[in-house]
Amino acid sequence: MGGLILHLGASVTCSHGGPAVPTVPYSRVTLQGHPVVTVAAPYEIAHCNLPAPAEALRCTGGQWLQGSTRVFAGGRALVLDSSPSMCVPNGAVMLVLECQTRVNAV
């Protein structure tokens, strides 16, 4: 499964539209001047739009479950736009809306 590599400037949201930002990007490798994101970096999600009756289940964080298998940064797999993910506490997925388009990985 190949895909585009995510970086700090990529636009990522939870399934409900809440913006997601990596908490620990890998700054020793950059794409277009932005640090890349490895699968070890948890995401922080703010302003999840899950409806009020389910307010206790609003997304607060997310984690990528799988990344690149042949390209690594600091010994860790890179997050690809096709990587599976899961949000906490409800198990929803994170969506990649926009990312760099020049570098692919497998």
C-alpha positions as protocol buffer text, in pm:
chain_id: "A"
residue {
  index: 1
  type: MET
  ca { x: 0 y: 0 z: 0 }
}
residue {
  index: 2
  type: GLY
  ca { x: 173 y: 317 z: -119 }
}
residue {
  index: 3
  type: GLY
  ca { x: 79 y: 678 z: -75 }
}
residue {
  index: 4
  type: LEU
  ca { x: 185 y: 1035 z: -21 }
}
residue {
  index: 5
  type: ILE
  ca { x: 389 y: 1111 z: 292 }
}
residue {
  index: 6
  type: LEU
  ca { x: 224 y: 1335 z: 553 }
}
residue {
  index: 7
  type: HIS
  ca { x: 404 y: 1632 z: 705 }
}
residue {
  index: 8
  type: LEU
  ca { x: 327 y: 1891 z: 972 }
}
residue {
  index: 9
  type: GLY
  ca { x: 146 y: 2118 z: 724 }
}
residue {
  index: 10
  type: ALA
  ca { x: -93 y: 1848 z: 598 }
}
residue {
  index: 11
  type: SER
  ca { x: -463 y: 1908 z: 654 }
}
residue {
  index: 12
  type: VAL
  ca { x: -605 y: 1623 z: 867 }
}
residue {
  index: 13
  type: THR
  ca { x: -941 y: 1603 z: 1047 }
}
residue {
  index: 14
  type: CYS
  ca { x: -1140 y: 1351 z: 1246 }
}
residue {
  index: 15
  type: SER
  ca { x: -1446 y: 1202 z: 1073 }
}
residue {
  index: 16
  type: HIS
  ca { x: -1657 y: 1475 z: 1230 }
}
residue {
  index: 17
  type: GLY
  ca { x: -1450 y: 1767 z: 1096 }
}
residue {
  index: 18
  type: GLY
  ca { x: -1233 y: 1845 z: 1398 }
}
residue {
  index: 19
  type: PRO
  ca { x: -881 y: 1957 z: 1296 }
}
residue {
  index: 20
  type: ALA
  ca { x: -605 y: 1712 z: 1391 }
}
residue {
  index: 21
  type: VAL
  ca { x: -241 y: 1811 z: 1450 }
}
residue {
  index: 22
  type: PRO
  ca { x: 57 y: 1583 z: 1520 }
}
residue {
  index: 23
  type: THR
  ca { x: 204 y: 1637 z: 1865 }
}
residue {
  index: 24
  type: VAL
  ca { x: 556 y: 1514 z: 1785 }
}
residue {
  index: 25
  type: PRO
  ca { x: 658 y: 1543 z: 1418 }
}
residue {
  index: 26
  type: TYR
  ca { x: 1004 y: 1415 z: 1321 }
}
residue {
  index: 27
  type: SER
  ca { x: 1200 y: 1734 z: 1254 }
}
residue {
  index: 28
  type: ARG
  ca { x: 1521 y: 1577 z: 1120 }
}
residue {
  index: 29
  type: VAL
  ca { x: 1347 y: 1494 z: 789 }
}
residue {
  index: 30
  type: THR
  ca { x: 1145 y: 1764 z: 611 }
}
residue {
  index: 31
  type: LEU
  ca { x: 917 y: 1790 z: 308 }
}
residue {
  index: 32
  type: GLN
  ca { x: 868 y: 2137 z: 164 }
}
residue {
  index: 33
  type: GLY
  ca { x: 1027 y: 2273 z: 482 }
}
residue {
  index: 34
  type: HIS
  ca { x: 786 y: 2091 z: 716 }
}
residue {
  index: 35
  type: PRO
  ca { x: 880 y: 1797 z: 944 }
}
residue {
  index: 36
  type: VAL
  ca { x: 744 y: 1455 z: 842 }
}
residue {
  index: 37
  type: VAL
  ca { x: 507 y: 1258 z: 1065 }
}
residue {
  index: 38
  type: THR
  ca { x: 583 y: 904 z: 1185 }
}
residue {
  index: 39
  type: VAL
  ca { x: 331 y: 649 z: 1311 }
}
residue {
  index: 40
  type: ALA
  ca { x: 471 y: 703 z: 1662 }
}
residue {
  index: 41
  type: ALA
  ca { x: 335 y: 1060 z: 1674 }
}
residue {
  index: 42
  type: PRO
  ca { x: -10 y: 1086 z: 1833 }
}
residue {
  index: 43
  type: TYR
  ca { x: -249 y: 1349 z: 1697 }
}
residue {
  index: 44
  type: GLU
  ca { x: -439 y: 1603 z: 1904 }
}
residue {
  index: 45
  type: ILE
  ca { x: -793 y: 1681 z: 1785 }
}
residue {
  index: 46
  type: ALA
  ca { x: -970 y: 2004 z: 1873 }
}
residue {
  index: 47
  type: HIS
  ca { x: -1332 y: 2106 z: 1817 }
}
residue {
  index: 48
  type: CYS
  ca { x: -1476 y: 1771 z: 1710 }
}
residue {
  index: 49
  type: ASN
  ca { x: -1826 y: 1836 z: 1570 }
}
residue {
  index: 50
  type: LEU
  ca { x: -1992 y: 1521 z: 1702 }
}
residue {
  index: 51
  type: PRO
  ca { x: -2354 y: 1617 z: 1789 }
}
residue {
  index: 52
  type: ALA
  ca { x: -2438 y: 1723 z: 2146 }
}
residue {
  index: 53
  type: PRO
  ca { x: -2614 y: 1399 z: 2258 }
}
residue {
  index: 54
  type: ALA
  ca { x: -2282 y: 1216 z: 2210 }
}
residue {
  index: 55
  type: GLU
  ca { x: -2068 y: 1495 z: 2355 }
}
residue {
  index: 56
  type: ALA
  ca { x: -1878 y: 1256 z: 2583 }
}
residue {
  index: 57
  type: LEU
  ca { x: -1758 y: 1066 z: 2275 }
}
residue {
  index: 58
  type: ARG
  ca { x: -1612 y: 1365 z: 2089 }
}
residue {
  index: 59
  type: CYS
  ca { x: -1271 y: 1296 z: 1938 }
}
residue {
  index: 60
  type: THR
  ca { x: -980 y: 1423 z: 2149 }
}
residue {
  index: 61
  type: GLY
  ca { x: -688 y: 1240 z: 1990 }
}
residue {
  index: 62
  type: GLY
  ca { x: -592 y: 1006 z: 1713 }
}
residue {
  index: 63
  type: GLN
  ca { x: -326 y: 754 z: 1619 }
}
residue {
  index: 64
  type: TRP
  ca { x: -212 y: 613 z: 1286 }
}
residue {
  index: 65
  type: LEU
  ca { x: -215 y: 234 z: 1299 }
}
residue {
  index: 66
  type: GLN
  ca { x: 14 y: 152 z: 1006 }
}
residue {
  index: 67
  type: GLY
  ca { x: 258 y: 344 z: 788 }
}
residue {
  index: 68
  type: SER
  ca { x: 522 y: 294 z: 524 }
}
residue {
  index: 69
  type: THR
  ca { x: 694 y: -44 z: 502 }
}
residue {
  index: 70
  type: ARG
  ca { x: 1005 y: 53 z: 306 }
}
residue {
  index: 71
  type: VAL
  ca { x: 1074 y: 418 z: 397 }
}
residue {
  index: 72
  type: PHE
  ca { x: 1157 y: 520 z: 754 }
}
residue {
  index: 73
  type: ALA
  ca { x: 1259 y: 829 z: 951 }
}
residue {
  index: 74
  type: GLY
  ca { x: 1446 y: 771 z: 1275 }
}
residue {
  index: 75
  type: GLY
  ca { x: 1369 y: 399 z: 1245 }
}
residue {
  index: 76
  type: ARG
  ca { x: 993 y: 459 z: 1243 }
}
residue {
  index: 77
  type: ALA
  ca { x: 742 y: 415 z: 962 }
}
residue {
  index: 78
  type: LEU
  ca { x: 613 y: 731 z: 796 }
}
residue {
  index: 79
  type: VAL
  ca { x: 243 y: 818 z: 786 }
}
residue {
  index: 80
  type: LEU
  ca { x: 94 y: 794 z: 437 }
}
residue {
  index: 81
  type: ASP
  ca { x: -229 y: 949 z: 312 }
}
residue {
  index: 82
  type: SER
  ca { x: -362 y: 592 z: 276 }
}
residue {
  index: 83
  type: SER
  ca { x: -264 y: 481 z: 631 }
}
residue {
  index: 84
  type: PRO
  ca { x: -541 y: 350 z: 858 }
}
residue {
  index: 85
  type: SER
  ca { x: -612 y: 546 z: 1177 }
}
residue {
  index: 86
  type: MET
  ca { x: -830 y: 554 z: 1486 }
}
residue {
  index: 87
  type: CYS
  ca { x: -959 y: 839 z: 1702 }
}
residue {
  index: 88
  type: VAL
  ca { x: -999 y: 829 z: 2078 }
}
residue {
  index: 89
  type: PRO
  ca { x: -1244 y: 766 z: 2248 }
}
residue {
  index: 90
  type: ASN
  ca { x: -1494 y: 664 z: 1978 }
}
residue {
  index: 91
  type: GLY
  ca { x: -1287 y: 472 z: 1720 }
}
residue {
  index: 92
  type: ALA
  ca { x: -1368 y: 702 z: 1426 }
}
residue {
  index: 93
  type: VAL
  ca { x: -1106 y: 748 z: 1154 }
}
residue {
  index: 94
  type: MET
  ca { x: -891 y: 1050 z: 1068 }
}
residue {
  index: 95
  type: LEU
  ca { x: -919 y: 1189 z: 715 }
}
residue {
  index: 96
  type: VAL
  ca { x: -636 y: 1341 z: 511 }
}
residue {
  index: 97
  type: LEU
  ca { x: -783 y: 1636 z: 324 }
}
residue {
  index: 98
  type: GLU
  ca { x: -464 y: 1782 z: 178 }
}
residue {
  index: 99
  type: CYS
  ca { x: -92 y: 1702 z: 185 }
}
residue {
  index: 100
  type: GLN
  ca { x: 219 y: 1747 z: -27 }
}
residue {
  index: 101
  type: THR
  ca { x: 206 y: 1578 z: -367 }
}
residue {
  index: 102
  type: ARG
  ca { x: 573 y: 1536 z: -458 }
}
residue {
  index: 103
  type: VAL
  ca { x: 694 y: 1245 z: -243 }
}
residue {
  index: 104
  type: ASN
  ca { x: 544 y: 894 z: -241 }
}
residue {
  index: 105
  type: ALA
  ca { x: 645 y: 598 z: -26 }
}
residue {
  index: 106
  type: VAL
  ca { x: 559 y: 232 z: 9 }
}
